[in-house]
XYZ file of C-alpha atoms in Angstrom:
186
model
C 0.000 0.000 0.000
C 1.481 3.472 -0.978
C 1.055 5.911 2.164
C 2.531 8.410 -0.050
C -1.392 9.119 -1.411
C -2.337 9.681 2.357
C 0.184 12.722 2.871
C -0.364 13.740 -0.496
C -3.997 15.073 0.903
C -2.753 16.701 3.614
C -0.603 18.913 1.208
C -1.493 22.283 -0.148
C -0.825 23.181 -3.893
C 2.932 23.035 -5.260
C 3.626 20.607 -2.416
C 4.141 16.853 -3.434
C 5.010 13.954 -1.180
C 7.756 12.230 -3.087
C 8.021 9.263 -1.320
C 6.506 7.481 2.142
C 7.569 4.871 4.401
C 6.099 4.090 7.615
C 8.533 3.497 10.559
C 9.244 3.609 14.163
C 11.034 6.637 16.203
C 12.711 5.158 19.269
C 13.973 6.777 22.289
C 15.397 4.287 24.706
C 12.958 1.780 25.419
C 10.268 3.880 23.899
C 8.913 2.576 20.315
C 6.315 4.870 18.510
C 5.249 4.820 15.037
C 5.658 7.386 12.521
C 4.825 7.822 8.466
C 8.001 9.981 7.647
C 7.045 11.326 3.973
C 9.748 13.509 1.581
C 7.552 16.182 -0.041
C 9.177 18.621 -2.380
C 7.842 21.889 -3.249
C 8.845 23.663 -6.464
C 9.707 27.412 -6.047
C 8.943 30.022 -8.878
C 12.227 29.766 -10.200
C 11.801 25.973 -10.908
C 14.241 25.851 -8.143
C 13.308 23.004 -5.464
C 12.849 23.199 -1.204
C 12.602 19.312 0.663
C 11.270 18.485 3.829
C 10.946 15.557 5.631
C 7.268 15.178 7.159
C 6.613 13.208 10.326
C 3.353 12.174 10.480
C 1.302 10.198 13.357
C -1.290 7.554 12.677
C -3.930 5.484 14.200
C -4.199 2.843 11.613
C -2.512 1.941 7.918
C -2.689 5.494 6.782
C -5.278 5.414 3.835
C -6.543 8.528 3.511
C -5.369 12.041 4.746
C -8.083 11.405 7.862
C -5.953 8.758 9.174
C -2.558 10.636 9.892
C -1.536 14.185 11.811
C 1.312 16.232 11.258
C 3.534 15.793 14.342
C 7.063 17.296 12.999
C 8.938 19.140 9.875
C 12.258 18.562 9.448
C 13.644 20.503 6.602
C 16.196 19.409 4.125
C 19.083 22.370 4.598
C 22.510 22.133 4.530
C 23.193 21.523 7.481
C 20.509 18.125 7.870
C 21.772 14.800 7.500
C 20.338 10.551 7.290
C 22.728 8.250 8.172
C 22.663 4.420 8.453
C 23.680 3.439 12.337
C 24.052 0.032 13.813
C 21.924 -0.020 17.519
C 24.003 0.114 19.804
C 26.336 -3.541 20.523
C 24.252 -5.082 17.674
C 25.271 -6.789 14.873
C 24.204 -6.102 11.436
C 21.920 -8.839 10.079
C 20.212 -9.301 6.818
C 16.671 -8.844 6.727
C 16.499 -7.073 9.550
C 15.389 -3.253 10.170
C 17.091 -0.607 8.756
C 18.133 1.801 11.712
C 18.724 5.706 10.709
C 19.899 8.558 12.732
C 18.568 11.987 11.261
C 20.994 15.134 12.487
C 19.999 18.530 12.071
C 21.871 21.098 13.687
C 18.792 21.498 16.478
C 17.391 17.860 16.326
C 19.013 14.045 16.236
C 16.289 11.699 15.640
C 16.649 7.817 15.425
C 13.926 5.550 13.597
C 14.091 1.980 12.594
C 12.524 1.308 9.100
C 11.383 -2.074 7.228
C 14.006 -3.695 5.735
C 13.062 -4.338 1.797
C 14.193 -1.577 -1.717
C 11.028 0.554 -0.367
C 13.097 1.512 2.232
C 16.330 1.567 0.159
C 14.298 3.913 -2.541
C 13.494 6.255 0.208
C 17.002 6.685 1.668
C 18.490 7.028 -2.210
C 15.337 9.660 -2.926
C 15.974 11.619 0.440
C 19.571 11.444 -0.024
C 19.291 13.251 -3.932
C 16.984 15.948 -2.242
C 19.409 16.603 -0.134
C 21.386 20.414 -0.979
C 24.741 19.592 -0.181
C 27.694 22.042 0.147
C 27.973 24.140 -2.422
C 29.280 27.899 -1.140
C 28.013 29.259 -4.336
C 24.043 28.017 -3.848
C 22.635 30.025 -1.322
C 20.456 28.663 2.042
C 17.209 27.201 0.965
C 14.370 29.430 3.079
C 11.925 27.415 3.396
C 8.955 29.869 3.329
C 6.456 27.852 2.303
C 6.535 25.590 5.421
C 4.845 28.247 7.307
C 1.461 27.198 6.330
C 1.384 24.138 8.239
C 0.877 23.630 11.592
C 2.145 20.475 13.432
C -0.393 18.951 15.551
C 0.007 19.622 19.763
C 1.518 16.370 21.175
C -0.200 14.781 23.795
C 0.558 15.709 27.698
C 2.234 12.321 29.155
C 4.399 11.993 25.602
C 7.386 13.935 25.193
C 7.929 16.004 21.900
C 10.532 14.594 19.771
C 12.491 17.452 20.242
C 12.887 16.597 23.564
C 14.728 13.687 22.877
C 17.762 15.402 21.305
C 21.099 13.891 22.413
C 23.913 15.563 23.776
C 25.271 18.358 20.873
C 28.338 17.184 19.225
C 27.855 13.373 18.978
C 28.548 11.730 15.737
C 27.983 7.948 15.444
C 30.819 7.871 12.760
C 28.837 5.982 10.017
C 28.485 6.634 6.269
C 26.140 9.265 5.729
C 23.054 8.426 3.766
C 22.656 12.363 2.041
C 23.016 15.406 3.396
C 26.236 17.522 3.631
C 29.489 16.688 4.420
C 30.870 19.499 6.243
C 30.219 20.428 9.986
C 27.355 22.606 10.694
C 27.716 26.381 11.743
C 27.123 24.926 15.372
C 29.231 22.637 15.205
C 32.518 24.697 14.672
């Protein structure tokens, strides 16, 4: 089933959800499911913005009813996906995929399905991704302003919340995103 069509209706016009897979944010022993979608949004100039959306869900997301905007990470220079091992485990094939996502205000772990869905989402998110280039200015990410991330509930922490300590780096092969240290980083 392509979950992709259920974040597509939750868009406004010029956005387009790329690409969705449904996964699992962890924190510790905590395990809750999210529908992380790539939706690109072409700019005037036929330039392009990315954004990763992090959607909640109460069921296989079928329809835009189904899912609620919890978090909007944008794709900027400074934002990476890598591929991590959990921690004193062995890789083993067939099993999840485990991702860190790094942003210079936000480090995020999910496990997704193993299977080439997954692997077609990392490769997509990873070609969205800006890069370094000095010359190419910031992306601004204006039109992100017109949606509102739903309020999280009282007893569950926001993910932002659940940011590690700044300046830890996991030292694995970066999925997309830049390769240079972030401004806060230096």
């Amino acid at each position: 089933m392509d979950q992709s069509v259920a974040i597509q209706e939750t868009l406004v016009e010029g956005e387009y959800c790329v690409i969705a897979v449904q996964g699992v944010l962890c924190k510790g022993d905590s395990r809750q499911s999210r529908l992380l979608g790539l939706v690109r949004y072409r700019l005037e100039n036929d330039a392009q913005e990315h954004a990763l959306f992090l959607y909640t869900h109460r069921r296989m997301a079928i329809t835009g009813d189904d899912v609620s905007l919890d978090q909007i990470v944008p794709l900027s220079k400074d934002f990476m996906l890598e591929e991590v091992s959990p921690d004193g485990e062995l890789y083993i094939l067939g099993s999840d995929v485990t991702v860190q996502l790094n942003t210079a205000e936000l480090k995020l772990v999910f496990q997704l399905p193993f299977g080439s869905h997954t692997r077609t989402f990392l490769q997509e998110v990873a070609r969205a991704c800006p890069g370094f280039d000095p010359e190419t200015r910031d992306p601004e990410f204006e039109w992100l302003s017109r949606h509102t991330c739903a309020e999280p509930d009282a007893e569950s922490p926001k993910p932002r919340e659940w940011n590690s300590d700044p300046g830890t780096r996991s030292g694995f092969a970066p999925i997309g995103g830049s390769r240079h240290q972030s401004r806060n980083a230096r």
